[in-house]
Short mmCIF file of C-alpha atoms in Angstrom, two decimals:
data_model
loop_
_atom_site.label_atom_id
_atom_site.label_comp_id
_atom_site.label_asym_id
_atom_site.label_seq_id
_atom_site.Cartn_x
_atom_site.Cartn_y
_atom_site.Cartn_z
CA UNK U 1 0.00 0.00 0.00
CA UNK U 2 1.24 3.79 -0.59
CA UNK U 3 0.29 6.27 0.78
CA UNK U 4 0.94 10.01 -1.03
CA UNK U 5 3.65 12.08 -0.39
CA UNK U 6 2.59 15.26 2.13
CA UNK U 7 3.97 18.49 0.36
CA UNK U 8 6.52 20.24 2.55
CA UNK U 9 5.26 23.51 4.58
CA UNK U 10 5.05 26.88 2.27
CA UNK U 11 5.62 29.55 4.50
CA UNK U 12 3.28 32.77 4.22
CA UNK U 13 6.58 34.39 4.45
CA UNK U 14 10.45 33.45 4.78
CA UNK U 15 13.17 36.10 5.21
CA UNK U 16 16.26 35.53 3.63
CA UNK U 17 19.32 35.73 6.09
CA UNK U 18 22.20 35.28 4.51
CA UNK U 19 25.57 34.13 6.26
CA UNK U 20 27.17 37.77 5.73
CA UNK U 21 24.04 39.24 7.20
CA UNK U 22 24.70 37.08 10.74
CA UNK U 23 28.41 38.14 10.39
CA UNK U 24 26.99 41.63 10.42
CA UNK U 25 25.26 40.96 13.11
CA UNK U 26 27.43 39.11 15.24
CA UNK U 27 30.26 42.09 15.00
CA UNK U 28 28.04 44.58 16.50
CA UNK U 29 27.16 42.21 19.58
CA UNK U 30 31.00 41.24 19.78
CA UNK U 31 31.78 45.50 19.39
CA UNK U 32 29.19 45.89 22.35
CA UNK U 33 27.66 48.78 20.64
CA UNK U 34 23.82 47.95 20.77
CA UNK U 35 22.01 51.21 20.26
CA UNK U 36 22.38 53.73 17.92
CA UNK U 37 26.05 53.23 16.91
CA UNK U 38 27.82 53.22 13.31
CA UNK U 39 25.64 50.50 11.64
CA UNK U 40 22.13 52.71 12.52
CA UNK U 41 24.07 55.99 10.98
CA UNK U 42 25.06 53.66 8.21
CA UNK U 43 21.52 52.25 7.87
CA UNK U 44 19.87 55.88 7.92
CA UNK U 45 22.22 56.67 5.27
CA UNK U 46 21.45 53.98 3.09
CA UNK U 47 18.04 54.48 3.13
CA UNK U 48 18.00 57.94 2.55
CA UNK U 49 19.61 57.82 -0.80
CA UNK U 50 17.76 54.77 -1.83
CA UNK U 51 14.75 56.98 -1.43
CA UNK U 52 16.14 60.31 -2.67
CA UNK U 53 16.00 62.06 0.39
CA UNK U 54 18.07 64.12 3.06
CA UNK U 55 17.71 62.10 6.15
CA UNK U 56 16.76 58.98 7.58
CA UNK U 57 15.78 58.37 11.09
CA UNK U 58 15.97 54.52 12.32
CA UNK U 59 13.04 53.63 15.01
CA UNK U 60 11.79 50.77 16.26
CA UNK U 61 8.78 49.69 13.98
CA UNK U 62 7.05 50.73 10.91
CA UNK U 63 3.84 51.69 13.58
CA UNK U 64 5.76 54.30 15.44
CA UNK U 65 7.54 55.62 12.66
CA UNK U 66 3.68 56.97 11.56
CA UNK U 67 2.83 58.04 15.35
CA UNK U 68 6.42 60.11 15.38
CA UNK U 69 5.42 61.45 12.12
CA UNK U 70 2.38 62.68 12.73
CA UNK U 71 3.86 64.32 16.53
CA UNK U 72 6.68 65.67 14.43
CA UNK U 73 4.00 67.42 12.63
CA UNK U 74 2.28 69.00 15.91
CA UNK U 75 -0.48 66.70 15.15
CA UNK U 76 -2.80 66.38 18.03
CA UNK U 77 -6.01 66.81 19.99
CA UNK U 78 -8.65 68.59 18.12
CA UNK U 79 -6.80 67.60 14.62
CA UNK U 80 -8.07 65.58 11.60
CA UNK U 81 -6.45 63.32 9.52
CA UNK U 82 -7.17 61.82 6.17
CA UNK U 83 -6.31 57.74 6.77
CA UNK U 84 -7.66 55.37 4.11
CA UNK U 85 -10.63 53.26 4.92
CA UNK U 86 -8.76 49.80 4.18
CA UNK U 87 -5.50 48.72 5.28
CA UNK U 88 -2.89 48.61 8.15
CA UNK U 89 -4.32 48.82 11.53
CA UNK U 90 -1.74 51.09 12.70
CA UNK U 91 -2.23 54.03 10.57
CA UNK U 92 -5.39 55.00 12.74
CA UNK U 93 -4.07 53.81 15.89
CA UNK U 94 -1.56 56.26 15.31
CA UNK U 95 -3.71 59.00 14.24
CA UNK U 96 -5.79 58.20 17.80
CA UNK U 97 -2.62 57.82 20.08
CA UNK U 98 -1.49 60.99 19.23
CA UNK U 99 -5.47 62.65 20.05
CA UNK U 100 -6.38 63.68 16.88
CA UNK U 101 -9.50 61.71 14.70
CA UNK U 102 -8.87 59.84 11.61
CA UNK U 103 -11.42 60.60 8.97
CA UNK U 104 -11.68 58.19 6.74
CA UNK U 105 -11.29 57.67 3.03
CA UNK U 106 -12.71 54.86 0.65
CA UNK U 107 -10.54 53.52 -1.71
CA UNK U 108 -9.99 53.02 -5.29
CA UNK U 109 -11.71 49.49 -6.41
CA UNK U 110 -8.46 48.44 -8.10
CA UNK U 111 -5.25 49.58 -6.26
CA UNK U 112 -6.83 49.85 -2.56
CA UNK U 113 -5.61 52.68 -2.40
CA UNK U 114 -6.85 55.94 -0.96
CA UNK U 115 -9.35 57.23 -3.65
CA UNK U 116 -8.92 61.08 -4.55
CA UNK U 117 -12.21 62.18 -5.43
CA UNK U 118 -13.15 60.62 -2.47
CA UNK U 119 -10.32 62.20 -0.51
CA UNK U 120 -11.14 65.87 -1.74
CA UNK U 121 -14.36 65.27 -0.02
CA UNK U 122 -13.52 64.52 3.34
CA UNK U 123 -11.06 67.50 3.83
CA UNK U 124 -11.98 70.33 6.09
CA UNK U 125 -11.06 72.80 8.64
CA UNK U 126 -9.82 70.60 10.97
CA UNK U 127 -7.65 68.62 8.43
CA UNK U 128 -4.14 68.59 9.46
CA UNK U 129 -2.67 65.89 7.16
CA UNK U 130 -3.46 62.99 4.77
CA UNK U 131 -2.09 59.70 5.85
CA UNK U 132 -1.58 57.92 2.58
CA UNK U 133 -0.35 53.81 1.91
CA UNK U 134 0.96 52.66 -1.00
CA UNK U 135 -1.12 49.65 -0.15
CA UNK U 136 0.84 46.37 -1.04
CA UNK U 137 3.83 48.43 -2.26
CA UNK U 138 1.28 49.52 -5.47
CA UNK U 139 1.71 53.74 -6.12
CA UNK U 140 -1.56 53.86 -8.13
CA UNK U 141 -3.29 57.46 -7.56
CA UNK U 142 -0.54 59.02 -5.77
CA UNK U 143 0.61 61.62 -8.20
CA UNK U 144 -3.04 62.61 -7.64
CA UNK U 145 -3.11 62.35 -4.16
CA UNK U 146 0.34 64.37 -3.91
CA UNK U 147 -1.44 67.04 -5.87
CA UNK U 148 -4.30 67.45 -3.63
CA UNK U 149 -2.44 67.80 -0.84
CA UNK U 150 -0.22 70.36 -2.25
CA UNK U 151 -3.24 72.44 -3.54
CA UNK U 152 -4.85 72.12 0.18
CA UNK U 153 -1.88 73.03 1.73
CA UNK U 154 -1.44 69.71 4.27
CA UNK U 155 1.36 67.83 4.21
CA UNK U 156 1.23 63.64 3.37
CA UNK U 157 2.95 61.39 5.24
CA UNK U 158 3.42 58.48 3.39
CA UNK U 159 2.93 55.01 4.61
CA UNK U 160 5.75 53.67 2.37
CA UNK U 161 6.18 50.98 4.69
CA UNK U 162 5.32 47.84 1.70
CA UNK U 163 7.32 49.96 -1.25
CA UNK U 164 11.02 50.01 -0.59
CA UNK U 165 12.01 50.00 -4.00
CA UNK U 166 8.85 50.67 -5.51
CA UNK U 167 9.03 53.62 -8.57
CA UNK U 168 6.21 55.35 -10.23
CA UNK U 169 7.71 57.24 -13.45
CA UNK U 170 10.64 59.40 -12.53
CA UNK U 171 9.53 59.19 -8.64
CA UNK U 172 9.88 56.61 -6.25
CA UNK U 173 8.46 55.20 -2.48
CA UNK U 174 9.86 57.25 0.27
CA UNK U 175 9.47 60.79 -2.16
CA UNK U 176 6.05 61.78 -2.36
CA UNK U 177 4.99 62.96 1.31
CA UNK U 178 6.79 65.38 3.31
CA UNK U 179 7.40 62.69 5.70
CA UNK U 180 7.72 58.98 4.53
CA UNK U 181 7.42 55.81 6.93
CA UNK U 182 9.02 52.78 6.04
CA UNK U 183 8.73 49.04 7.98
CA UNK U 184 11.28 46.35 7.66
CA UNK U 185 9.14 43.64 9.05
CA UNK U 186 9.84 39.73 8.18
CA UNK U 187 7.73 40.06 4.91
CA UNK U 188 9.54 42.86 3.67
CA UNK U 189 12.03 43.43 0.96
CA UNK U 190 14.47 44.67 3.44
CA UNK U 191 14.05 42.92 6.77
CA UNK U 192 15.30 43.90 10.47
CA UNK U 193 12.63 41.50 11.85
CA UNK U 194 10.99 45.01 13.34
CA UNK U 195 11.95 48.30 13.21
CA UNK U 196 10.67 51.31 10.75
CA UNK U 197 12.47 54.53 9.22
CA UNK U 198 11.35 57.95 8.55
CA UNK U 199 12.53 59.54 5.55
CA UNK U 200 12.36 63.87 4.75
CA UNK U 201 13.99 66.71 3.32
CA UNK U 202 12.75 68.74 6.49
CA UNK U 203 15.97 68.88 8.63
CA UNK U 204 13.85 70.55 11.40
CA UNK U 205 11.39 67.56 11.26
CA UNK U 206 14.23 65.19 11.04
CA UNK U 207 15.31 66.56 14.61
CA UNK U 208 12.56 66.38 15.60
CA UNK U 209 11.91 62.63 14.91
CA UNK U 210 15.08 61.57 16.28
CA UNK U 211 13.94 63.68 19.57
CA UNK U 212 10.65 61.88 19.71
CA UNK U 213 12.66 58.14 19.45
CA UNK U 214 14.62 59.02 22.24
CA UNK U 215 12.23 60.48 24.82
CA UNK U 216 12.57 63.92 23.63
CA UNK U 217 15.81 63.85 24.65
CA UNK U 218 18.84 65.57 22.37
CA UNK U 219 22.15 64.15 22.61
CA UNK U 220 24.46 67.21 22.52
CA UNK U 221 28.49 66.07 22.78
CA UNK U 222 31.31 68.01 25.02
CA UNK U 223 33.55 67.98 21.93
CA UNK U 224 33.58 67.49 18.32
CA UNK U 225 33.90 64.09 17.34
CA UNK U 226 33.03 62.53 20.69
CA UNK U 227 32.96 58.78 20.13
CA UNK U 228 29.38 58.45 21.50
CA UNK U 229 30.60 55.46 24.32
CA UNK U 230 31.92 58.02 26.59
CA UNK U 231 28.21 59.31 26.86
CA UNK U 232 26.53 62.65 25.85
CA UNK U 233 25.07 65.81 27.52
CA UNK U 234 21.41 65.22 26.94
CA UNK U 235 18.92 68.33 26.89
CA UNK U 236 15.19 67.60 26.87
CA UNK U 237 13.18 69.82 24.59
CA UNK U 238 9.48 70.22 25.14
CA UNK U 239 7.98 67.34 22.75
CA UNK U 240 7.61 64.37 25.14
CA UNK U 241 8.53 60.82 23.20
CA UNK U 242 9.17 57.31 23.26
CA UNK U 243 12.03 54.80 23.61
CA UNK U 244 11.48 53.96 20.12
CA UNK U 245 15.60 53.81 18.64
CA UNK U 246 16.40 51.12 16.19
CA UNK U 247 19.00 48.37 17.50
CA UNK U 248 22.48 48.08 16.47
CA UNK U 249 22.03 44.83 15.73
CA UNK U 250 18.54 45.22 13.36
CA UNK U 251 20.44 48.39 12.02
CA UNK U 252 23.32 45.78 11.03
CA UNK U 253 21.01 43.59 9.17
CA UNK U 254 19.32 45.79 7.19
CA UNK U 255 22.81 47.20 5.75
CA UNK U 256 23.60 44.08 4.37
CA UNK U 257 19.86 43.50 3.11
CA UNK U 258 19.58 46.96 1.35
CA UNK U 259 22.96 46.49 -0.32
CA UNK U 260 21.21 43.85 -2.51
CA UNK U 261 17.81 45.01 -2.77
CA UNK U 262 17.98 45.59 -6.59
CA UNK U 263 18.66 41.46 -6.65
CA UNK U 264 15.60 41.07 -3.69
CA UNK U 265 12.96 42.87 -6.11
CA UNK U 266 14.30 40.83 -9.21
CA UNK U 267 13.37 37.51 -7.57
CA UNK U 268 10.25 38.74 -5.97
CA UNK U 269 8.98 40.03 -9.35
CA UNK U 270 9.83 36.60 -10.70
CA UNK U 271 7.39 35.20 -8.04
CA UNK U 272 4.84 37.79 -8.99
CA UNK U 273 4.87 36.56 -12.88
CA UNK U 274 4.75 33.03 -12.11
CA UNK U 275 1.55 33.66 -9.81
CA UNK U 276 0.24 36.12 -12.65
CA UNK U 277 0.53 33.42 -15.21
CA UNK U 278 -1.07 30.76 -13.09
CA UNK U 279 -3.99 32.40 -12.18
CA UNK U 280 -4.76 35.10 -15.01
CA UNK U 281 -7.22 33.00 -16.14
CA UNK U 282 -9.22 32.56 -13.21
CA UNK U 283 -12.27 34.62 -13.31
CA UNK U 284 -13.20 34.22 -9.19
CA UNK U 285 -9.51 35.64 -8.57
CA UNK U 286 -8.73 39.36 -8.70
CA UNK U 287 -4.97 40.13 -9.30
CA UNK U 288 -2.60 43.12 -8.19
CA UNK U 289 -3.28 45.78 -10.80
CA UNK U 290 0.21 47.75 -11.58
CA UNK U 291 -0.28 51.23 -12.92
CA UNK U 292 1.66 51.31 -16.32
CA UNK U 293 5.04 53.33 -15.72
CA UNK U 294 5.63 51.90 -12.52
CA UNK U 295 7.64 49.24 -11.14
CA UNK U 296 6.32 47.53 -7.57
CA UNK U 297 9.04 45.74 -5.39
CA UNK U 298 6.69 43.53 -3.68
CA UNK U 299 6.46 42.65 0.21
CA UNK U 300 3.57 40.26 -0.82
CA UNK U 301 0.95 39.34 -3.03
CA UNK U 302 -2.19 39.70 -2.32
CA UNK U 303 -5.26 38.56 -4.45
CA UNK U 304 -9.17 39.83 -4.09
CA UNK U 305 -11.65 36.79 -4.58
CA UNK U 306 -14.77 37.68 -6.84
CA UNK U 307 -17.87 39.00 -5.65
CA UNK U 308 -19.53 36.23 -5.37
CA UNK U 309 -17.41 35.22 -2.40
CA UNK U 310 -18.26 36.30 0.98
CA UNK U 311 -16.32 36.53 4.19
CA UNK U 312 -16.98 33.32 5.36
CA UNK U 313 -15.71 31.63 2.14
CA UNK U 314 -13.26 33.33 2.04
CA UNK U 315 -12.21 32.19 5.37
CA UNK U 316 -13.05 28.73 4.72
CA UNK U 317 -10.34 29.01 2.00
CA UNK U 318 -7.88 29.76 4.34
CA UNK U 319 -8.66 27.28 6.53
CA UNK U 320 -7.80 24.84 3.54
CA UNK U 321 -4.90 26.39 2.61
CA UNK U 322 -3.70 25.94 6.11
CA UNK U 323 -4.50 22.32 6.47
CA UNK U 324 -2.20 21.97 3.17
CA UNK U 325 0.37 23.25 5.25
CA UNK U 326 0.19 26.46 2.97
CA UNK U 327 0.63 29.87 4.48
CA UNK U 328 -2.49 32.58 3.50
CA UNK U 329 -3.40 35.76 5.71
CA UNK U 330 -6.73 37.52 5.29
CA UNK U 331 -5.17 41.20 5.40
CA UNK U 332 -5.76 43.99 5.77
CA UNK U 333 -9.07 45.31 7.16
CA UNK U 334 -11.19 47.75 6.76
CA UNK U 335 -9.58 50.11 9.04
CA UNK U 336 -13.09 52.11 9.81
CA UNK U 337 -14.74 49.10 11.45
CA UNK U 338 -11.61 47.83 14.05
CA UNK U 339 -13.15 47.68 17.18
CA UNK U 340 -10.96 49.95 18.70
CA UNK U 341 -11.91 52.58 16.20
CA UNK U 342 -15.87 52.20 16.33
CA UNK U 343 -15.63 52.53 20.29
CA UNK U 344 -14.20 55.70 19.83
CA UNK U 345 -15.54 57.32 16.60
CA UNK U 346 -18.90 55.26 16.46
CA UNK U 347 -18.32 54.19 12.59
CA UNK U 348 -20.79 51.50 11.25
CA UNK U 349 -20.56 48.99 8.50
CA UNK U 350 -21.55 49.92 5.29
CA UNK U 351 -19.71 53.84 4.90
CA UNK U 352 -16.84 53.00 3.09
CA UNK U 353 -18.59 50.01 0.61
CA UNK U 354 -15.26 49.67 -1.46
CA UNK U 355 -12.91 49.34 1.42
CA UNK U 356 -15.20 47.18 3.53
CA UNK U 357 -15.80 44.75 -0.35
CA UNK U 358 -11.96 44.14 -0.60
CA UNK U 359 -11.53 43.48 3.62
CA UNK U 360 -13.79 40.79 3.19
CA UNK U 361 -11.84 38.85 0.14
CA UNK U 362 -8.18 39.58 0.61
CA UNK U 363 -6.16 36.51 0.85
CA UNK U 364 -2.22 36.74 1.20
CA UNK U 365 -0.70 33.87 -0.40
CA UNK U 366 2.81 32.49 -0.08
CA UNK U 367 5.86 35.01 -0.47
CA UNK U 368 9.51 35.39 -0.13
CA UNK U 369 12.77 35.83 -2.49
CA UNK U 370 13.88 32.10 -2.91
CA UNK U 371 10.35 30.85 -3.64
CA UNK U 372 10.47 28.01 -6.87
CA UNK U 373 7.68 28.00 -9.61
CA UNK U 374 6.67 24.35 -8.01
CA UNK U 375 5.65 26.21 -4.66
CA UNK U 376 3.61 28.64 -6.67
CA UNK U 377 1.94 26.10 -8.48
CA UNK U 378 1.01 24.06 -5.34
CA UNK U 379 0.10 26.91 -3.93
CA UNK U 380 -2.57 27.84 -6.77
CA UNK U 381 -3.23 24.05 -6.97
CA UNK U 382 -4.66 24.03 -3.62
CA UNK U 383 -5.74 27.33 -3.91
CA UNK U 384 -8.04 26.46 -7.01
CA UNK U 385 -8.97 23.25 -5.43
CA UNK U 386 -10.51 25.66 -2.23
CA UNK U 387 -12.21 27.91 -4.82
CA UNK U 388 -14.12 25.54 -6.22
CA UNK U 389 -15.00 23.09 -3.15
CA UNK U 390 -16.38 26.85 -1.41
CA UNK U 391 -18.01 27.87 -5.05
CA UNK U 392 -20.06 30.51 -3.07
CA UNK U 393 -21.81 28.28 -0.53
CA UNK U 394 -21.68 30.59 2.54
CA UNK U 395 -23.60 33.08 0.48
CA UNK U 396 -26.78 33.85 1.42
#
């Protein structure tokens, strides 16, 4: 008797670590430096002229990279602030830990990204910024959005934290806002495991971020060209803050992942084709939708099921996905109906129909650099499989 062969685990996501990345790491621990040292300088650096800007400022996580954004910007009680009405669940925690209310914004039916008709609408006099994501690393709409917010006269910080990498014509991730907010989570083209970046032009806002990540605290030396071991004379200024720096360590690793990202977004858009091929001719499957002129860098793919799919289903999809021992995530939300959010701004289903459609029937599938064309068809094998066993049967 045989019995089949199990297929081996597909991780939703697997960073790539490579052996000069550990030695990276490693050195730092064995130079004792662990916070804010030569490798975070380096790091800022680094990401600063990948994006085209002045200056970087290493934190802790992509989330508190938005929060120190928006404080940067005096954001606060009594403030509003543009966030889009699907995607990350920190972009209006943010807006509400800092006291100000997030007004939401429905989305475009193809990119998920914030709509700018829609956008226009919900400014007023309170409005103090938009809060824009390149949602899944796609720029769709934000030449547009850019544009509004220039004629309005608020500044955009951009949630750039998917689109390392990403370009849009002659602009790129990381340039459009007057603040950008990057995140080099485990999914991400550039990896520190956590940890975030802000990116500007502003030298006076770049102070003022690196004040907020360090408990308002400025780090003022006795001497030019201090080495910083010997310790600092530290003034606090009147902005308050977190202990929010960026490791050593994570500052390490991402020096030696952003010195190959150009290789890291070739792979990953290799993985993107093969998944595009396989399932272009699916008609329950919506796929990414790249504005033409742009080039995405990818920290996942994500597909939309068809209309005719509900929550449940979609769910149920998952579920078999997972008992194929194949990674899928059902993200992101729609950001208007977190619970969080409707306890404190009383938002109901139903406002924001596009954004609350694509929550619903978002499915993550299977993602990283070194991922073969046999995983991907497995993947869409099973995936298929699911589509057809669910056919619609939750609906109602």
């Amino acid at each position: 008797m045989t019995h089949p062969v199990a297929n081996p685990v597909i991780p939703l996501n697997r960073p790539e670590i490579l052996e000069s990345d550990i030695e990276l790491v490693v050195d730092t621990l064995r130079r004792g430096t662990l916070s804010v040292g030569p490798c975070l300088l380096e790091f800022e650096q680094l990401v600063a002229e990948r994006t085209r800007r002045s200056f970087g400022v290493g934190v802790s996580s992509g989330a508190i990279a938005i929060e120190i954004a928006l404080r940067a910007l005096g954001i606060g009680p009594g403030d509003e602030v543009l966030v889009p009405a699907f995607g990350y669940s920190g972009m209006p925690n943010s807006v509400l830990n800092v006291g100000a209310r997030p007004v939401f914004v429905d989305v475009d039916p193809m990119s998920l990204n914030m709509d700018p008709e829609s956008a226009a609408k919900r400014i007023g006099k309170k409005t103090k910024a938009m809060l824009a994501a390149l949602t899944f690393g796609n720029p769709a709409q934000f030449p547009e959005l850019i544009a509004l917010c220039s004629r309005m006269e608020i500044p955009m910080v951009e949630n750039a934290s998917e689109a390392l990498g990403t370009t849009y014509g002659a602009d790129n991730a990381g340039r459009w806002g007057r603040v950008a907010c990057l995140g080099f989570w485990s999914n991400r083209q550039v990896t520190t495991g956590e940890g975030g970046m802000l990116v500007t032009h502003d030298d006076t806002l770049a102070a003022a971020c690196r004040a907020l990540r360090h408990q308002g605290r400025v780090d003022r030396m006795s001497f030019s060209g201090q080495p910083r071991d010997i310790g600092a004379i530290l003034e606090h200024i009147a902005i308050g803050g977190y202990d929010a720096r960026m490791t050593e360590s994570a500052a390490a690793l991402g020096c030696g992942q952003i010195r190959r990202l150009d290789s890291t977004i070739e792979r990953r858009q290799a993985v993107a084709t093969a998944y595009v091929r396989r399932l272009a001719a699916n008609p329950d499957i919506v796929l990414p939708t790249i504005p033409e002129g742009s080039s995405v860098s990818w920290a996942n793919f994500v597909i939309r099921l068809s209309t005719r799919y509900t929550c449940d289903d979609r769910d149920a999809i998952i579920g078999v996905l997972h008992r194929q021992d194949i990674g899928a995530a059902n993200y992101y939300p729609a950001t208007s109906l977190l619970p969080q959010v409707r306890s404190v701004m009383g938002t109901e289903p139903g406002q924001f129909p596009v954004a609350e459609s694509a929550a619903a029937r978002t499915i993550a599938l299977p993602f990283f650099n070194d991922m073969t064309e046999e995983e991907v068809n497995i993947v869409c094998d099973v995936l298929e499989m699911a589509l057809n066993r669910t056919g619609g049967t939750h609906r109602a």
